Coordinates of C-alpha atoms in Angstrom, one line a residue:
M14 CA 6.4 7.0 48.3
F15 CA 7.2 4.0 46.1
N16 CA 6.9 1.6 49.1
K17 CA 3.4 2.9 49.7
I18 CA 2.5 2.1 46.1
I19 CA 3.8 -1.4 46.4
K20 CA 1.9 -2.0 49.6
L21 CA -1.2 -0.6 48.1
G22 CA -0.8 -2.9 45.1
Q23 CA -0.3 -5.9 47.4
K24 CA -3.6 -5.6 49.2
K25 CA -5.8 -8.7 49.0
F26 CA -8.3 -8.4 46.2
N27 CA -11.8 -9.7 46.5
K28 CA -13.3 -12.8 45.0
S29 CA -15.0 -11.0 42.2
D30 CA -11.6 -9.6 41.0
Q31 CA -10.2 -13.2 41.2
H32 CA -13.2 -14.4 39.1
H33 CA -12.7 -11.6 36.7
Q34 CA -9.0 -12.5 36.3
D35 CA -9.8 -16.1 35.7
N36 CA -12.2 -15.1 32.9
N37 CA -9.5 -13.0 31.3
N38 CA -7.0 -15.8 31.4
N39 CA -9.5 -18.2 29.8
N40 CA -10.5 -15.7 27.1
N41 CA -6.9 -15.0 26.4
N42 CA -6.4 -18.5 25.1
N43 CA -9.0 -17.9 22.4
T44 CA -7.2 -16.4 19.5
S45 CA -10.5 -15.5 17.7
T46 CA -11.0 -12.6 20.0
N47 CA -7.6 -11.2 19.1
T48 CA -8.3 -10.1 15.6
V49 CA -9.1 -6.6 14.4
V50 CA -12.6 -6.4 13.0
R51 CA -12.3 -5.4 9.3
G52 CA -15.4 -6.7 7.7
S53 CA -18.3 -5.1 9.5
R54 CA -16.5 -1.9 10.8
T55 CA -19.8 -1.0 12.4
T56 CA -18.7 0.3 15.8
T57 CA -16.0 2.5 17.2
P58 CA -14.3 1.5 20.4
A59 CA -14.6 4.7 22.4
P60 CA -15.1 3.6 26.0
S61 CA -16.9 6.1 28.2
S62 CA -14.7 5.3 31.1
V63 CA -11.6 3.4 32.1
S64 CA -11.6 0.1 30.3
T65 CA -12.9 -2.9 32.2
G66 CA -11.5 -6.3 32.4
E67 CA -13.7 -7.5 29.6
S68 CA -12.4 -4.9 27.2
Q69 CA -8.9 -5.8 28.3
T70 CA -9.4 -9.3 27.1
T71 CA -10.0 -8.3 23.5
A72 CA -6.8 -6.4 23.4
Q73 CA -4.7 -9.0 25.1
S74 CA -1.3 -9.7 23.6
P75 CA 0.3 -13.1 23.2
S76 CA 2.3 -12.4 26.3
Q77 CA 1.0 -13.1 29.7
T78 CA 0.4 -10.4 32.3
P79 CA 3.0 -10.6 35.2
N80 CA 1.7 -12.6 38.1
H81 CA 1.7 -9.8 40.6
P82 CA -1.3 -8.5 42.6
M83 CA -1.0 -4.9 41.2
F84 CA -1.6 -6.3 37.7
T85 CA -4.7 -8.3 38.5
R86 CA -6.8 -5.2 39.2
T87 CA -8.4 -2.9 36.7
P88 CA -5.8 -0.2 35.9
I89 CA -6.4 3.2 37.4
L90 CA -4.9 6.4 36.1
E91 CA -3.0 7.9 38.9
V92 CA 0.2 10.0 39.4
L93 CA 3.2 7.8 40.0
P94 CA 6.8 8.7 40.8
L95 CA 9.1 9.4 37.8
L96 CA 11.3 6.5 36.7
K97 CA 14.4 8.6 37.1
D98 CA 13.5 9.4 40.7
V99 CA 13.6 5.8 41.9
S100 CA 16.4 3.4 42.4
S101 CA 17.5 1.1 39.6
S102 CA 16.2 -1.9 41.6
D103 CA 12.7 -0.4 41.9
R104 CA 12.6 0.8 38.3
P105 CA 11.4 -2.4 36.6
L106 CA 8.4 -2.8 38.8
L107 CA 7.5 0.9 38.4
F108 CA 7.9 0.6 34.6
M109 CA 5.5 -2.3 34.5
K110 CA 3.1 -0.4 36.8
K111 CA 3.1 2.6 34.4
A112 CA 2.7 0.4 31.3
H113 CA -0.2 -1.5 33.0
M114 CA -1.8 1.8 33.9
C115 CA -1.6 3.0 30.2
S116 CA -3.6 0.0 29.1
C117 CA -6.9 1.8 30.1
H118 CA -8.8 3.8 27.5
C119 CA -10.2 7.3 27.9
D120 CA -13.3 8.8 26.3
F121 CA -12.3 11.2 23.5
S122 CA -15.9 11.9 22.3
D123 CA -15.8 15.0 24.4
T124 CA -12.7 17.1 25.4
L125 CA -14.4 18.0 28.7
I126 CA -14.6 14.3 29.8
M127 CA -11.8 12.9 31.9
P128 CA -9.3 15.7 31.2
R129 CA -7.1 14.8 34.2
E130 CA -6.9 11.1 33.3
K131 CA -6.0 11.9 29.7
E132 CA -3.2 14.2 30.7
I133 CA -1.8 11.6 33.2
K134 CA -1.8 8.9 30.5
R135 CA -0.2 11.2 28.0
Q136 CA 2.6 12.2 30.4
T137 CA 3.1 8.6 31.4
L138 CA 3.4 7.5 27.7
L139 CA 5.9 10.3 27.0
E140 CA 8.0 9.2 30.0
L141 CA 8.0 5.6 28.7
V142 CA 9.1 6.7 25.3
D143 CA 11.9 8.8 26.7
F144 CA 12.9 5.8 28.9
L145 CA 13.3 3.5 25.9
H146 CA 15.0 6.2 23.8
S147 CA 17.5 7.1 26.5
S148 CA 18.4 3.5 27.4
S149 CA 18.7 4.6 31.0
G150 CA 17.8 1.1 32.0
K151 CA 17.6 -2.4 30.4
V152 CA 14.2 -3.7 29.6
N153 CA 14.0 -7.3 30.8
E154 CA 11.7 -9.9 29.5
T155 CA 8.9 -9.3 32.0
M156 CA 9.0 -5.6 31.3
Q157 CA 8.8 -6.3 27.6
S158 CA 5.8 -8.6 28.1
E159 CA 3.8 -5.9 29.9
L160 CA 4.9 -3.2 27.4
I161 CA 3.6 -5.2 24.4
R162 CA 0.5 -6.1 26.3
M163 CA -0.2 -2.4 26.8
V164 CA 0.6 -1.6 23.1
S165 CA -1.8 -4.3 22.0
A166 CA -4.5 -3.0 24.4
N167 CA -4.3 0.4 22.7
I168 CA -3.8 -0.1 19.0
F169 CA -5.7 -3.4 18.3
R170 CA -9.3 -2.2 18.2
C171 CA -12.4 -2.3 16.0
L172 CA -11.9 0.2 13.2
P173 CA -14.6 2.9 12.6
P174 CA -17.0 2.6 9.6
A175 CA -15.8 3.6 6.2
H176 CA -17.0 6.9 4.7
H177 CA -19.5 5.3 2.3
E178 CA -20.9 3.2 5.2
N179 CA -21.6 6.4 7.2
T180 CA -23.2 8.3 4.3
G181 CA -25.0 5.4 2.7
A182 CA -23.4 6.2 -0.7
P183 CA -22.2 3.3 -2.9
P184 CA -18.4 2.8 -2.6
E185 CA -17.9 2.8 -6.3
G186 CA -19.4 6.3 -6.6
N187 CA -16.8 7.9 -4.3
D188 CA -13.5 9.4 -5.3
P189 CA -11.0 8.5 -2.5
E190 CA -8.8 11.4 -3.6
E191 CA -11.6 14.0 -3.0
E192 CA -12.8 12.6 0.4
E193 CA -11.6 14.1 3.6
P194 CA -9.4 11.6 5.5
Y195 CA -10.8 10.3 8.8
L196 CA -8.7 11.4 11.8
E197 CA -8.7 9.4 15.0
P198 CA -10.0 11.6 17.9
W199 CA -7.6 9.9 20.3
W200 CA -4.5 10.2 18.1
P201 CA -2.5 12.2 20.7
H202 CA -2.4 9.0 22.8
L203 CA -2.3 6.6 19.9
Q204 CA 0.7 8.3 18.4
L205 CA 2.7 7.9 21.6
V206 CA 1.8 4.2 21.7
Y207 CA 3.1 3.8 18.2
E208 CA 6.2 5.8 19.0
L209 CA 6.7 3.5 22.0
L210 CA 6.4 0.4 19.8
L211 CA 8.8 1.8 17.2
R212 CA 11.4 2.6 19.9
Y213 CA 11.0 -0.9 21.2
V214 CA 11.5 -2.5 17.8
V215 CA 14.6 -0.4 16.8
S216 CA 16.2 -0.5 20.2
S217 CA 19.7 -2.1 20.2
E218 CA 19.1 -3.2 23.8
I219 CA 16.3 -5.6 22.7
E220 CA 17.5 -9.0 21.5
P221 CA 15.4 -10.4 18.6
K222 CA 15.4 -13.9 20.2
T223 CA 13.7 -12.4 23.2
A224 CA 11.4 -10.0 21.4
K225 CA 10.1 -12.7 19.1
K226 CA 8.1 -14.1 22.0
F227 CA 6.0 -11.0 21.9
I228 CA 6.4 -9.8 18.3
N229 CA 5.2 -13.1 16.9
H230 CA 3.1 -14.0 13.8
T231 CA -0.1 -13.1 15.6
F232 CA 1.1 -9.7 16.5
V233 CA 2.4 -9.0 13.0
S234 CA -0.9 -10.2 11.4
R235 CA -2.9 -7.9 13.6
L236 CA -0.6 -5.0 12.6
L237 CA -1.2 -5.7 9.0
D238 CA -5.0 -5.6 9.6
L239 CA -4.6 -2.1 10.9
F240 CA -3.6 -0.9 7.5
D241 CA -7.3 -0.7 6.8
S242 CA -7.4 2.4 9.0
E243 CA -8.6 5.5 7.3
D244 CA -6.3 7.8 9.3
P245 CA -3.2 8.4 7.1
R246 CA -1.1 9.3 10.2
E247 CA -1.7 5.8 11.6
R248 CA -0.9 4.1 8.3
E249 CA 2.4 6.0 8.1
Y250 CA 3.4 4.8 11.6
L251 CA 2.3 1.3 10.7
K252 CA 4.5 1.4 7.6
T253 CA 7.5 2.5 9.5
V254 CA 7.0 -0.1 12.3
L255 CA 6.4 -3.0 9.9
H256 CA 9.4 -2.1 7.8
R257 CA 11.6 -2.1 10.9
I258 CA 10.2 -5.4 12.0
Y259 CA 11.0 -6.8 8.6
G260 CA 14.6 -5.6 8.8
K261 CA 15.2 -6.8 12.4
F262 CA 13.3 -10.1 12.6
I263 CA 14.6 -12.2 9.8
F264 CA 12.5 -15.1 10.7
H265 CA 9.3 -13.0 10.1
R266 CA 10.2 -12.0 6.5
P267 CA 8.5 -14.9 4.5
F268 CA 5.4 -14.5 6.7
I269 CA 5.2 -10.7 6.2
R270 CA 5.6 -11.0 2.4
C271 CA 3.0 -13.7 2.2
S272 CA 0.6 -11.7 4.4
I273 CA 1.0 -8.6 2.2
Y274 CA 0.3 -10.6 -0.9
N275 CA -2.8 -12.1 0.8
I276 CA -4.1 -8.6 1.5
F277 CA -3.6 -7.8 -2.2
Y278 CA -5.7 -10.9 -3.1
K279 CA -8.4 -9.9 -0.7
F280 CA -8.4 -6.4 -2.2
L281 CA -8.6 -7.6 -5.8
Y282 CA -11.2 -10.3 -5.4
E283 CA -13.3 -9.4 -2.4
T284 CA -13.3 -6.0 -0.8
E285 CA -12.0 -3.6 -3.5
R286 CA -11.0 -1.2 -0.7
C287 CA -7.7 0.4 -1.5
I288 CA -7.0 1.9 1.9
G289 CA -3.4 1.1 2.9
I290 CA -2.4 -0.5 -0.4
G291 CA 0.0 2.3 -1.2
E292 CA 1.8 2.0 2.2
L293 CA 2.1 -1.8 1.7
L294 CA 3.5 -1.3 -1.8
E295 CA 6.0 1.1 -0.4
I296 CA 7.2 -1.5 2.1
L297 CA 7.2 -4.1 -0.7
G298 CA 9.3 -1.8 -2.9
S299 CA 12.1 -1.8 -0.3
V300 CA 11.8 -5.5 0.1
I301 CA 12.1 -6.1 -3.6
N302 CA 15.1 -3.9 -3.7
G303 CA 16.8 -6.3 -1.3
F304 CA 16.1 -9.5 -3.3
T305 CA 19.1 -11.5 -4.3
V306 CA 19.8 -12.3 -8.0
P307 CA 18.9 -14.7 -9.6
M308 CA 15.4 -14.1 -8.3
R309 CA 13.5 -17.1 -6.8
E310 CA 10.6 -18.5 -8.6
E311 CA 8.4 -17.6 -5.7
H312 CA 9.0 -13.9 -6.3
R313 CA 8.2 -14.2 -10.0
L314 CA 5.0 -15.9 -9.2
Y315 CA 3.8 -13.2 -6.9
L316 CA 4.7 -10.6 -9.5
V317 CA 2.3 -12.2 -12.0
K318 CA -0.4 -13.3 -9.5
A319 CA -0.6 -10.4 -7.0
I320 CA 1.3 -7.3 -8.2
L321 CA 0.5 -6.9 -11.9
P322 CA -3.3 -7.5 -11.3
L323 CA -3.3 -4.4 -9.1
H324 CA -3.4 -2.4 -12.4
K325 CA -7.0 -3.4 -13.0
S326 CA -8.4 -1.5 -10.0
K327 CA -10.5 1.6 -10.6
G328 CA -8.7 3.4 -7.7
I329 CA -5.2 2.8 -9.0
S330 CA -4.4 6.5 -9.0
I331 CA -4.1 6.4 -5.2
Y332 CA -1.3 3.9 -5.2
H333 CA 0.1 3.9 -8.8
Q334 CA 3.3 5.7 -7.9
Q335 CA 4.3 2.9 -5.4
L336 CA 3.0 0.2 -7.7
A337 CA 5.1 1.5 -10.7
Y338 CA 8.2 1.6 -8.4
C339 CA 7.7 -2.1 -7.4
V340 CA 7.2 -3.2 -11.0
T341 CA 10.3 -1.3 -12.2
Q342 CA 12.3 -2.8 -9.3
F343 CA 11.5 -6.3 -10.6
V344 CA 12.8 -5.4 -14.1
E345 CA 15.9 -3.8 -12.7
K346 CA 16.6 -6.8 -10.5
D347 CA 16.0 -9.3 -13.4
Y348 CA 16.0 -7.9 -16.9
K349 CA 14.3 -11.2 -18.2
L350 CA 11.1 -10.1 -16.4
A351 CA 10.7 -7.1 -18.8
D352 CA 8.6 -9.1 -21.3
T353 CA 6.4 -10.5 -18.5
V354 CA 5.8 -7.0 -17.1
I355 CA 5.1 -5.4 -20.4
R356 CA 2.6 -8.1 -21.5
G357 CA 1.0 -7.8 -18.0
L358 CA 0.5 -4.0 -18.6
L359 CA -1.0 -4.7 -22.0
K360 CA -3.3 -7.3 -20.5
F361 CA -4.8 -4.8 -18.0
W362 CA -4.6 -1.7 -20.4
P363 CA -7.6 0.5 -19.8
L364 CA -10.1 0.9 -22.7
T365 CA -12.3 3.9 -21.6
N366 CA -10.4 5.5 -18.7
C367 CA -8.1 8.1 -20.3
Q368 CA -6.5 9.3 -17.0
K369 CA -5.6 5.8 -16.1
E370 CA -4.2 5.3 -19.6
V371 CA -1.9 8.3 -19.0
L372 CA -0.6 6.6 -15.8
F373 CA 0.0 3.4 -17.8
L374 CA 2.1 5.2 -20.4
G375 CA 4.2 6.8 -17.7
E376 CA 4.8 3.5 -16.1
L377 CA 5.6 1.9 -19.4
E378 CA 8.3 4.5 -20.1
E379 CA 10.0 3.6 -16.7
V380 CA 9.8 -0.1 -17.6
L381 CA 11.2 0.4 -21.1
D382 CA 14.0 2.5 -19.7
A383 CA 15.2 -0.6 -17.8
T384 CA 14.5 -3.1 -20.6
E385 CA 17.3 -4.8 -22.5
P386 CA 17.2 -5.2 -26.3
S387 CA 16.8 -9.0 -26.2
E388 CA 13.6 -8.7 -24.1
F389 CA 12.3 -5.7 -26.1
Q390 CA 12.3 -7.8 -29.3
Q391 CA 9.9 -10.4 -27.8
C392 CA 7.1 -7.9 -27.2
V393 CA 7.7 -5.2 -29.8
V394 CA 4.6 -6.1 -32.0
P395 CA 1.8 -6.1 -29.4
L396 CA 3.5 -3.1 -27.5
F397 CA 3.6 -0.7 -30.5
T398 CA 0.2 -1.9 -31.7
Q399 CA -1.1 -0.5 -28.4
I400 CA 1.1 2.6 -28.6
G401 CA -0.3 3.2 -32.1
K402 CA -3.8 3.2 -30.7
C403 CA -2.7 5.7 -28.1
L404 CA -1.2 8.0 -30.7
N405 CA -4.7 8.3 -32.4
S406 CA -6.5 8.8 -29.1
A407 CA -9.0 11.7 -29.2
H408 CA -7.9 12.6 -25.7
F409 CA -5.0 14.9 -26.3
Q410 CA -3.2 13.9 -23.0
V411 CA -3.1 10.3 -24.0
A412 CA -1.7 11.0 -27.5
E413 CA 0.7 13.6 -26.1
R414 CA 2.0 11.2 -23.4
A415 CA 2.5 8.4 -26.0
L416 CA 4.5 10.8 -28.3
F417 CA 6.7 11.8 -25.3
L418 CA 8.2 8.2 -25.4
W419 CA 10.4 9.4 -28.3
N420 CA 12.0 11.9 -25.9
N421 CA 13.7 9.1 -24.0
E422 CA 17.1 8.3 -25.6
H423 CA 17.1 4.6 -24.4
I424 CA 13.7 4.0 -25.9
V425 CA 14.7 5.7 -29.2
G426 CA 17.7 3.4 -29.3
L427 CA 15.5 0.3 -28.8
I428 CA 13.2 1.6 -31.6
A429 CA 16.1 2.2 -33.9
Q430 CA 17.3 -1.4 -33.5
N431 CA 13.8 -2.7 -34.4
K432 CA 12.8 0.0 -36.9
D433 CA 11.9 -2.6 -39.6
V434 CA 9.1 -3.9 -37.4
I435 CA 8.0 -0.7 -35.7
F436 CA 7.9 1.7 -38.7
P437 CA 5.0 0.0 -40.5
I438 CA 3.0 -0.2 -37.3
I439 CA 3.4 3.4 -36.3
F440 CA 3.5 5.2 -39.7
E441 CA -0.2 5.1 -40.3
A442 CA -1.0 6.5 -36.9
L443 CA 1.4 9.4 -37.4
E444 CA 0.0 10.2 -40.8
R445 CA -3.6 10.3 -39.4
N446 CA -2.4 12.7 -36.7
M447 CA -0.8 14.9 -39.3
K448 CA -3.9 15.1 -41.3
G449 CA -6.8 15.2 -38.9
H450 CA -5.9 15.5 -35.1
W451 CA -7.7 18.4 -33.5
N452 CA -4.9 19.3 -31.1
Q453 CA -2.1 21.4 -32.4
A454 CA 0.4 20.1 -29.8
V455 CA -0.2 16.5 -30.9
H456 CA 0.1 17.6 -34.5
G457 CA 3.5 19.1 -33.9
L458 CA 4.8 16.2 -31.8
S459 CA 3.7 13.7 -34.5
E460 CA 5.6 15.8 -37.1
N461 CA 8.8 15.6 -35.0
V462 CA 8.5 11.8 -34.6
R463 CA 7.8 11.5 -38.4
R464 CA 10.9 13.5 -39.1
M465 CA 12.9 11.3 -36.7
F466 CA 11.8 8.2 -38.6
L467 CA 12.9 9.8 -41.9
E468 CA 16.4 10.6 -40.5
M469 CA 16.8 7.0 -39.2
D470 CA 16.1 5.2 -42.5
T471 CA 15.0 7.1 -45.6
E472 CA 14.5 4.1 -47.7
L473 CA 12.3 2.4 -45.1
F474 CA 10.4 5.6 -44.6
E475 CA 9.6 5.9 -48.3
E476 CA 8.6 2.3 -48.5
C477 CA 6.2 2.7 -45.6
E478 CA 4.8 5.9 -47.2
K479 CA 4.3 4.1 -50.5
Q480 CA 2.5 1.3 -48.7
Y481 CA 0.4 3.8 -46.8
L482 CA -0.7 5.6 -50.0
E483 CA -1.6 2.3 -51.6
N484 CA -3.7 1.3 -48.6
E485 CA -5.4 4.7 -48.7
A486 CA -6.2 4.4 -52.4
K487 CA -7.6 0.9 -51.8
A488 CA -9.7 2.2 -48.9
C489 CA -11.0 5.1 -51.1
E490 CA -11.8 2.7 -53.9
L491 CA -13.6 0.4 -51.5
L492 CA -15.6 3.3 -50.1
E493 CA -16.7 4.4 -53.6
Q494 CA -17.8 0.9 -54.5
R495 CA -19.8 0.7 -51.3
E496 CA -21.5 4.1 -52.0
L497 CA -22.2 3.0 -55.6
T498 CA -23.8 -0.3 -54.3
W499 CA -26.0 1.6 -51.8
K500 CA -27.1 4.0 -54.6
R501 CA -28.1 1.1 -56.8
L502 CA -30.0 -0.5 -54.0
E503 CA -31.9 2.8 -53.4
E504 CA -32.7 3.1 -57.1
A505 CA -34.0 -0.5 -57.1
A506 CA -36.1 0.1 -54.0
S507 CA -37.5 3.2 -55.6
L508 CA -38.5 1.4 -58.8
A509 CA -40.1 -1.4 -56.8
A510 CA -42.1 1.1 -54.8
N511 CA -43.5 2.7 -58.0

């Protein structure tokens, strides 16, 4: 059976196929065709039939197709012998034949179209995944080349339009958390391709020196472009694959970090599309965790220029958990960065968004929990000036979250060491809450914090209370003088009118 397949593949192909092959080889040298379209996102690549040679060109990988007659023709989905049923000498060629066959696309716009071809491709992909997982045979360089070419032909594609592009609604008017996520219709095949790529990357049989010919900078860059996909299942696979590449291919690490930061720059200053930012931050959190101490100046610079500015986005709620983890990791790695991080948070502190302010207070507690006393002293005045404003917020969740800072023992210890500076700043805000805040929970928490101050230092508390009463008396006197002045002006205006 296998010999018949080989003979069939070795038949002489016509001149049009030769011309088509030459066009493919020429187009493959043009790297501009090998990028995922992210800007326009106006079309969805759903071929109505088996992909042609022209569509194969746009998905070509950096590797070259094996120079064998069976790989020069348009792939046709057909039933082939199982890899386990052929001899070990015939297995590499059959593996490449199957991988080449899986390069074709099927039409998933209708479940009734091409059902047989879809099932053949799915079963073939499953077999290839099992083959790599079982390590039943070594994958030589030529097999790897065809495998990565097939993976590229499937996953590197033009992404579908965003939700607001389909509906015509302005992007700033949509809440990403309330939108239904877009799900790729051909995910059953796409998932197997990603699983195949993941098995290839993590395989102990694959040498990094050989694999870097195919998993090169171009391939990694195109993987990063796919984080713009709206399908959360695809982004999860991309996150796992990229993380494994970062761990296995040491020579790719600087490029991957730089590329992620460039995506952050593009998000902040151009697109403002937050799709995939959370997954990238999750990868970056693991990367930061592996930084050596003392930290290089390059990493400090990226913290200030790329990571902290992510706090100013309107859609921060989608990726805030991952962002807070990255920021905290920086402080835990190098305690001297605490002042930089806290001042960065204060710089981007929200003025009118209360829900975002609650997130900031939660992140601030995590950062302060990892802050050393020497760094805390450098930013104590601007920090508690902002906390004092939060204590008097009319939004009870903001005031309540700010008062919860005193439930953290480490933060209370830092406050006790700097009570001479903090008490005068916070005392007035607490007294205002005690007298006039509408929420009873905030009123009770303010009373607890006030009692805590009294127990820390009675003399300082009485001095602050005395200063507060004097300021209140001056304010009342100033208000009376202002009202008296207005009354005199009204009387003068009345006399002039008469």
